[in-house]
PDB file of C-alpha atoms in Angstrom:
ATOM      1  CA  GLN A  13      54.487  87.934 -17.475  1.00  0.00           C
ATOM      2  CA  LYS A  14      51.637  90.434 -17.347  1.00  0.00           C
ATOM      3  CA  LEU A  15      53.977  93.031 -15.842  1.00  0.00           C
ATOM      4  CA  THR A  16      56.235  92.876 -18.896  1.00  0.00           C
ATOM      5  CA  SER A  17      53.900  91.922 -21.749  1.00  0.00           C
ATOM      6  CA  GLY A  18      51.776  95.059 -21.657  1.00  0.00           C
ATOM      7  CA  ASN A  19      48.573  93.122 -22.418  1.00  0.00           C
ATOM      8  CA  VAL A  20      45.468  94.999 -21.247  1.00  0.00           C
ATOM      9  CA  PRO A  21      42.258  93.162 -20.227  1.00  0.00           C
ATOM     10  CA  THR A  22      39.213  93.655 -22.447  1.00  0.00           C
ATOM     11  CA  GLN A  23      35.482  93.679 -21.600  1.00  0.00           C
ATOM     12  CA  LEU A  24      36.273  95.678 -18.461  1.00  0.00           C
ATOM     13  CA  TYR A  25      32.745  96.408 -17.246  1.00  0.00           C
ATOM     14  CA  LEU A  26      31.489  92.871 -17.799  1.00  0.00           C
ATOM     15  CA  SER A  27      34.563  91.543 -15.997  1.00  0.00           C
ATOM     16  CA  MET A  28      34.047  93.954 -13.081  1.00  0.00           C
ATOM     17  CA  ALA A  29      30.421  92.833 -12.709  1.00  0.00           C
ATOM     18  CA  ALA A  30      31.485  89.181 -12.711  1.00  0.00           C
ATOM     19  CA  ALA A  31      34.181  89.936 -10.120  1.00  0.00           C
ATOM     20  CA  LEU A  32      31.691  91.622  -7.771  1.00  0.00           C
ATOM     21  CA  ILE A  33      29.304  88.683  -8.065  1.00  0.00           C
ATOM     22  CA  GLY A  34      32.212  86.382  -7.233  1.00  0.00           C
ATOM     23  CA  VAL A  35      33.127  88.474  -4.179  1.00  0.00           C
ATOM     24  CA  ALA A  36      29.573  88.477  -2.800  1.00  0.00           C
ATOM     25  CA  GLY A  37      28.872  84.813  -3.487  1.00  0.00           C
ATOM     26  CA  ASN A  38      32.127  83.511  -2.066  1.00  0.00           C
ATOM     27  CA  GLU A  39      31.939  85.695   1.049  1.00  0.00           C
ATOM     28  CA  VAL A  40      28.392  84.526   1.844  1.00  0.00           C
ATOM     29  CA  LEU A  41      29.544  80.925   1.417  1.00  0.00           C
ATOM     30  CA  ALA A  42      32.649  81.558   3.535  1.00  0.00           C
ATOM     31  CA  GLN A  43      30.622  83.119   6.355  1.00  0.00           C
ATOM     32  CA  TYR A  44      28.244  80.157   6.391  1.00  0.00           C
ATOM     33  CA  LYS A  45      30.998  77.514   6.407  1.00  0.00           C
ATOM     34  CA  ILE A  46      33.036  79.284   9.085  1.00  0.00           C
ATOM     35  CA  SER A  47      29.951  79.860  11.264  1.00  0.00           C
ATOM     36  CA  VAL A  48      28.911  76.202  11.096  1.00  0.00           C
ATOM     37  CA  GLY A  49      32.521  75.087  11.553  1.00  0.00           C
ATOM     38  CA  LYS A  50      32.866  77.111  14.756  1.00  0.00           C
ATOM     39  CA  ARG A  51      29.529  75.856  16.044  1.00  0.00           C
ATOM     40  CA  ILE A  52      30.497  72.186  15.635  1.00  0.00           C
ATOM     41  CA  ASN A  53      34.231  72.732  16.306  1.00  0.00           C
ATOM     42  CA  SER A  54      35.205  71.493  12.833  1.00  0.00           C
ATOM     43  CA  ILE A  55      38.607  72.849  11.832  1.00  0.00           C
ATOM     44  CA  PRO A  56      38.389  71.301   8.302  1.00  0.00           C
ATOM     45  CA  LEU A  57      35.067  73.069   7.655  1.00  0.00           C
ATOM     46  CA  ILE A  58      36.516  76.355   8.918  1.00  0.00           C
ATOM     47  CA  ALA A  59      39.488  75.805   6.607  1.00  0.00           C
ATOM     48  CA  ASP A  60      37.098  75.227   3.695  1.00  0.00           C
ATOM     49  CA  GLY A  61      35.385  78.484   4.606  1.00  0.00           C
ATOM     50  CA  GLN A  62      38.754  80.240   4.492  1.00  0.00           C
ATOM     51  CA  HIS A  63      39.263  78.720   1.047  1.00  0.00           C
ATOM     52  CA  SER A  64      35.985  80.243  -0.120  1.00  0.00           C
ATOM     53  CA  ARG A  65      37.075  83.575   1.355  1.00  0.00           C
ATOM     54  CA  ILE A  66      40.331  83.393  -0.603  1.00  0.00           C
ATOM     55  CA  ASP A  67      38.283  82.901  -3.775  1.00  0.00           C
ATOM     56  CA  GLY A  68      36.328  86.030  -2.879  1.00  0.00           C
ATOM     57  CA  LEU A  69      39.516  87.999  -2.205  1.00  0.00           C
ATOM     58  CA  THR A  70      40.854  86.909  -5.567  1.00  0.00           C
ATOM     59  CA  SER A  71      37.741  88.278  -7.257  1.00  0.00           C
ATOM     60  CA  LEU A  72      38.042  91.491  -5.221  1.00  0.00           C
ATOM     61  CA  ALA A  73      41.648  91.953  -6.313  1.00  0.00           C
ATOM     62  CA  ALA A  74      40.602  91.402  -9.903  1.00  0.00           C
ATOM     63  CA  PHE A  75      37.869  94.041  -9.493  1.00  0.00           C
ATOM     64  CA  PHE A  76      40.268  96.701  -8.215  1.00  0.00           C
ATOM     65  CA  GLY A  77      42.798  95.764 -10.861  1.00  0.00           C
ATOM     66  CA  LEU A  78      40.190  96.262 -13.567  1.00  0.00           C
ATOM     67  CA  ILE A  79      39.257  99.647 -12.087  1.00  0.00           C
ATOM     68  CA  GLY A  80      42.906 100.650 -12.333  1.00  0.00           C
ATOM     69  CA  VAL A  81      43.030  99.555 -15.953  1.00  0.00           C
ATOM     70  CA  ALA A  82      39.837 101.507 -16.706  1.00  0.00           C
ATOM     71  CA  LEU A  83      41.452 104.606 -15.161  1.00  0.00           C
ATOM     72  CA  GLY A  84      44.467 104.289 -17.455  1.00  0.00           C
ATOM     73  CA  PHE A  85      46.853 102.311 -15.248  1.00  0.00           C
ATOM     74  CA  PRO A  86      47.384  98.992 -17.074  1.00  0.00           C
ATOM     75  CA  LEU A  87      49.777  97.615 -14.439  1.00  0.00           C
ATOM     76  CA  ALA A  88      47.018  97.697 -11.808  1.00  0.00           C
ATOM     77  CA  ASP A  89      45.752  94.252 -12.802  1.00  0.00           C
ATOM     78  CA  PRO A  90      49.042  92.316 -12.399  1.00  0.00           C
ATOM     79  CA  ILE A  91      49.966  94.300  -9.256  1.00  0.00           C
ATOM     80  CA  ALA A  92      46.621  93.377  -7.697  1.00  0.00           C
ATOM     81  CA  GLY A  93      47.381  89.767  -8.589  1.00  0.00           C
ATOM     82  CA  LEU A  94      50.713  89.917  -6.758  1.00  0.00           C
ATOM     83  CA  ILE A  95      49.086  91.421  -3.664  1.00  0.00           C
ATOM     84  CA  ILE A  96      46.410  88.744  -3.502  1.00  0.00           C
ATOM     85  CA  THR A  97      49.100  86.072  -3.890  1.00  0.00           C
ATOM     86  CA  VAL A  98      50.714  87.291  -0.669  1.00  0.00           C
ATOM     87  CA  VAL A  99      47.322  87.290   1.076  1.00  0.00           C
ATOM     88  CA  ILE A 100      46.592  83.756  -0.141  1.00  0.00           C
ATOM     89  CA  LEU A 101      49.938  82.448   1.112  1.00  0.00           C
ATOM     90  CA  THR A 102      49.322  84.037   4.521  1.00  0.00           C
ATOM     91  CA  VAL A 103      45.857  82.495   4.861  1.00  0.00           C
ATOM     92  CA  VAL A 104      47.099  79.103   3.628  1.00  0.00           C
ATOM     93  CA  TYR A 105      49.864  79.114   6.258  1.00  0.00           C
ATOM     94  CA  SER A 106      47.445  79.974   9.063  1.00  0.00           C
ATOM     95  CA  THR A 107      44.851  77.417   7.949  1.00  0.00           C
ATOM     96  CA  THR A 108      47.395  74.634   7.455  1.00  0.00           C
ATOM     97  CA  ARG A 109      48.820  75.264  10.911  1.00  0.00           C
ATOM     98  CA  SER A 110      45.361  75.048  12.518  1.00  0.00           C
ATOM     99  CA  VAL A 111      44.495  71.814  10.704  1.00  0.00           C
ATOM    100  CA  LEU A 112      47.804  70.158  11.602  1.00  0.00           C
ATOM    101  CA  GLN A 113      47.427  71.158  15.257  1.00  0.00           C
ATOM    102  CA  ARG A 114      43.967  69.574  15.373  1.00  0.00           C
ATOM    103  CA  LEU A 115      45.248  66.396  13.676  1.00  0.00           C
ATOM    104  CA  LEU A 116      47.918  66.168  16.397  1.00  0.00           C
ATOM    105  CA  ASP A 117      45.282  66.661  19.148  1.00  0.00           C
ATOM    106  CA  ALA A 118      46.831  69.995  20.123  1.00  0.00           C
ATOM    107  CA  VAL A 119      44.758  72.363  22.244  1.00  0.00           C
ATOM    108  CA  ASP A 120      44.901  76.089  22.856  1.00  0.00           C
ATOM    109  CA  PRO A 121      47.843  76.702  25.250  1.00  0.00           C
ATOM    110  CA  ARG A 122      45.525  78.828  27.406  1.00  0.00           C
ATOM    111  CA  LEU A 123      43.196  75.888  27.989  1.00  0.00           C
ATOM    112  CA  ILE A 124      45.163  74.018  30.678  1.00  0.00           C
ATOM    113  CA  PRO A 125      45.561  77.136  32.890  1.00  0.00           C
ATOM    114  CA  THR A 126      41.809  77.718  32.494  1.00  0.00           C
ATOM    115  CA  ILE A 127      41.102  74.152  33.601  1.00  0.00           C
ATOM    116  CA  VAL A 128      43.373  74.529  36.626  1.00  0.00           C
ATOM    117  CA  THR A 129      41.909  77.898  37.643  1.00  0.00           C
ATOM    118  CA  THR A 130      38.307  76.763  37.235  1.00  0.00           C
ATOM    119  CA  THR A 131      38.930  73.579  39.209  1.00  0.00           C
ATOM    120  CA  SER A 132      40.862  75.244  42.021  1.00  0.00           C
ATOM    121  CA  GLU A 133      37.981  77.674  42.620  1.00  0.00           C
ATOM    122  CA  VAL A 134      35.622  74.843  43.573  1.00  0.00           C
ATOM    123  CA  PRO A 135      35.142  74.703  47.378  1.00  0.00           C
ATOM    124  CA  GLY A 136      36.767  71.607  48.817  1.00  0.00           C
ATOM    125  CA  VAL A 137      39.458  71.213  46.149  1.00  0.00           C
ATOM    126  CA  GLU A 138      42.832  71.384  47.891  1.00  0.00           C
ATOM    127  CA  ALA A 139      45.092  70.582  44.925  1.00  0.00           C
ATOM    128  CA  VAL A 140      44.888  70.052  41.163  1.00  0.00           C
ATOM    129  CA  ASN A 141      47.130  67.440  39.561  1.00  0.00           C
ATOM    130  CA  ASP A 142      47.913  66.217  36.058  1.00  0.00           C
ATOM    131  CA  PRO A 143      45.345  68.183  34.002  1.00  0.00           C
ATOM    132  CA  ARG A 144      45.075  66.955  30.415  1.00  0.00           C
ATOM    133  CA  ALA A 145      42.977  67.858  27.384  1.00  0.00           C
ATOM    134  CA  ARG A 146      42.763  66.577  23.825  1.00  0.00           C
ATOM    135  CA  TRP A 147      40.443  66.839  20.865  1.00  0.00           C
ATOM    136  CA  VAL A 148      38.449  63.742  19.929  1.00  0.00           C
ATOM    137  CA  GLY A 149      36.780  64.565  16.646  1.00  0.00           C
ATOM    138  CA  HIS A 150      34.859  67.784  17.174  1.00  0.00           C
ATOM    139  CA  THR A 151      34.736  67.539  20.956  1.00  0.00           C
ATOM    140  CA  LEU A 152      37.163  68.099  23.808  1.00  0.00           C
ATOM    141  CA  HIS A 153      38.023  65.490  26.433  1.00  0.00           C
ATOM    142  CA  VAL A 154      39.488  66.621  29.766  1.00  0.00           C
ATOM    143  CA  SER A 155      40.919  64.620  32.649  1.00  0.00           C
ATOM    144  CA  LEU A 156      42.556  65.637  35.922  1.00  0.00           C
ATOM    145  CA  ASN A 157      43.109  64.605  39.525  1.00  0.00           C
ATOM    146  CA  ILE A 158      41.927  66.630  42.490  1.00  0.00           C
ATOM    147  CA  GLU A 159      42.867  66.328  46.149  1.00  0.00           C
ATOM    148  CA  VAL A 160      40.208  66.734  48.826  1.00  0.00           C
ATOM    149  CA  ASP A 161      40.058  66.428  52.606  1.00  0.00           C
ATOM    150  CA  PRO A 162      40.807  62.763  53.455  1.00  0.00           C
ATOM    151  CA  GLU A 163      38.181  62.901  56.216  1.00  0.00           C
ATOM    152  CA  LEU A 164      35.359  63.457  53.711  1.00  0.00           C
ATOM    153  CA  THR A 165      32.897  60.684  52.983  1.00  0.00           C
ATOM    154  CA  ILE A 166      32.944  59.108  49.530  1.00  0.00           C
ATOM    155  CA  ALA A 167      29.619  60.811  48.794  1.00  0.00           C
ATOM    156  CA  ASN A 168      30.965  64.264  49.678  1.00  0.00           C
ATOM    157  CA  ALA A 169      34.178  63.741  47.702  1.00  0.00           C
ATOM    158  CA  HIS A 170      32.088  62.623  44.722  1.00  0.00           C
ATOM    159  CA  ALA A 171      29.922  65.736  45.052  1.00  0.00           C
ATOM    160  CA  ILE A 172      33.025  67.934  44.831  1.00  0.00           C
ATOM    161  CA  ALA A 173      34.184  66.072  41.711  1.00  0.00           C
ATOM    162  CA  GLU A 174      30.757  66.535  40.121  1.00  0.00           C
ATOM    163  CA  GLU A 175      30.860  70.256  40.883  1.00  0.00           C
ATOM    164  CA  VAL A 176      34.250  70.428  39.148  1.00  0.00           C
ATOM    165  CA  ARG A 177      32.768  68.688  36.085  1.00  0.00           C
ATOM    166  CA  HIS A 178      29.778  71.032  36.129  1.00  0.00           C
ATOM    167  CA  ARG A 179      31.941  74.149  36.175  1.00  0.00           C
ATOM    168  CA  LEU A 180      34.267  72.843  33.465  1.00  0.00           C
ATOM    169  CA  PHE A 181      31.314  72.162  31.154  1.00  0.00           C
ATOM    170  CA  HIS A 182      30.119  75.736  31.669  1.00  0.00           C
ATOM    171  CA  GLN A 183      33.561  77.327  31.348  1.00  0.00           C
ATOM    172  CA  ILE A 184      35.101  75.422  28.426  1.00  0.00           C
ATOM    173  CA  GLU A 185      33.491  75.480  25.003  1.00  0.00           C
ATOM    174  CA  GLY A 186      33.352  72.188  23.114  1.00  0.00           C
ATOM    175  CA  ILE A 187      33.944  69.902  26.093  1.00  0.00           C
ATOM    176  CA  SER A 188      32.046  66.597  25.978  1.00  0.00           C
ATOM    177  CA  GLU A 189      33.841  64.578  28.647  1.00  0.00           C
ATOM    178  CA  ALA A 190      35.554  65.421  31.923  1.00  0.00           C
ATOM    179  CA  ILE A 191      37.061  62.629  33.989  1.00  0.00           C
ATOM    180  CA  ILE A 192      37.782  63.756  37.555  1.00  0.00           C
ATOM    181  CA  HIS A 193      39.782  61.426  39.799  1.00  0.00           C
ATOM    182  CA  THR A 194      39.608  62.179  43.506  1.00  0.00           C
ATOM    183  CA  ASP A 195      42.547  61.634  45.876  1.00  0.00           C
ATOM    184  CA  PRO A 196      42.888  62.302  49.603  1.00  0.00           C
ATOM    185  CA  ALA A 197      44.914  65.443  50.182  1.00  0.00           C
ATOM    186  CA  SER A 198      48.605  64.900  50.874  1.00  0.00           C
ATOM    187  CA  HIS A 199      49.581  66.171  54.301  1.00  0.00           C
ATOM    188  CA  GLY A 200      52.799  64.210  54.613  1.00  0.00           C
ATOM    189  CA  GLY A 201      53.452  60.618  55.591  1.00  0.00           C
ATOM    190  CA  ASP A 202      50.543  59.174  53.615  1.00  0.00           C
ATOM    191  CA  ALA A 203      50.224  56.660  50.788  1.00  0.00           C
ATOM    192  CA  HIS A 204      51.004  59.295  48.153  1.00  0.00           C
ATOM    193  CA  GLN A 205      54.643  59.213  49.217  1.00  0.00           C
ATOM    194  CA  LEU A 206      54.933  55.698  47.787  1.00  0.00           C
ATOM    195  CA  MET A 207      54.524  57.078  44.253  1.00  0.00           C
ATOM    196  CA  ALA A 208      56.213  60.448  44.690  1.00  0.00           C
ATOM    197  CA  HIS A 209      59.519  59.356  43.160  1.00  0.00           C
ATOM    198  CA  HIS A 210      57.698  58.013  40.069  1.00  0.00           C
ATOM    199  CA  MET A 211      55.989  61.303  39.301  1.00  0.00           C
ATOM    200  CA  GLN A 212      57.406  63.556  36.635  1.00  0.00           C
ATOM    201  CA  GLU A 213      57.716  67.218  37.490  1.00  0.00           C
ATOM    202  CA  ALA A 214      54.798  68.036  35.187  1.00  0.00           C
ATOM    203  CA  GLN A 215      52.562  65.683  37.184  1.00  0.00           C
ATOM    204  CA  ARG A 216      53.151  67.298  40.568  1.00  0.00           C
ATOM    205  CA  PRO A 217      50.339  69.449  41.995  1.00  0.00           C
ATOM    206  CA  LEU A 218      49.794  72.656  40.041  1.00  0.00           C
ATOM    207  CA  VAL A 219      47.581  74.232  42.684  1.00  0.00           C
ATOM    208  CA  GLN A 220      47.840  73.336  46.337  1.00  0.00           C
ATOM    209  CA  ARG A 221      46.345  74.973  49.378  1.00  0.00           C
TER     210      ARG A 221
END
């Protein structure tokens, strides 16, 4: 409507001052919310920070539109509005996707390979099986099975599992629980063969020495 009506905003300088205040205030608020959200792994708080940033971008678009009007280009204001609409839709899409993924317990697709790599680097780990990860509130829960030398004592096998947990806590941000189940390594003809035909392909060893 503004593109065709020809209406020109009034009180340009007062409006520009208000727009700049809106930009500064909303950006400070956005930075704070996003920073805290990342620190506590809160996707909703990060999304709220993005909302505050959108408010700031809206004020910024209004500021540049008013500058255009002051320079004799009356269409600058509605054009700036159209541009910020596209930006808002892009941010809304990205934020909505992140929130829905968290609600569905989705994790970063790079996380599972990181878990497998970190675990397989621990001395004594001969195979890594069935790694899983999911968000529980603001924290990450991880579980996996490792295979170790069947000749090890229970104490030594437990020590390897604890070293795996220790490294995962250092390597993965946001983790609050890591359940490591220890199995004797499969070298053929052992008890693992009893369950082999029940295992899905995704549950077979991902790393095996």
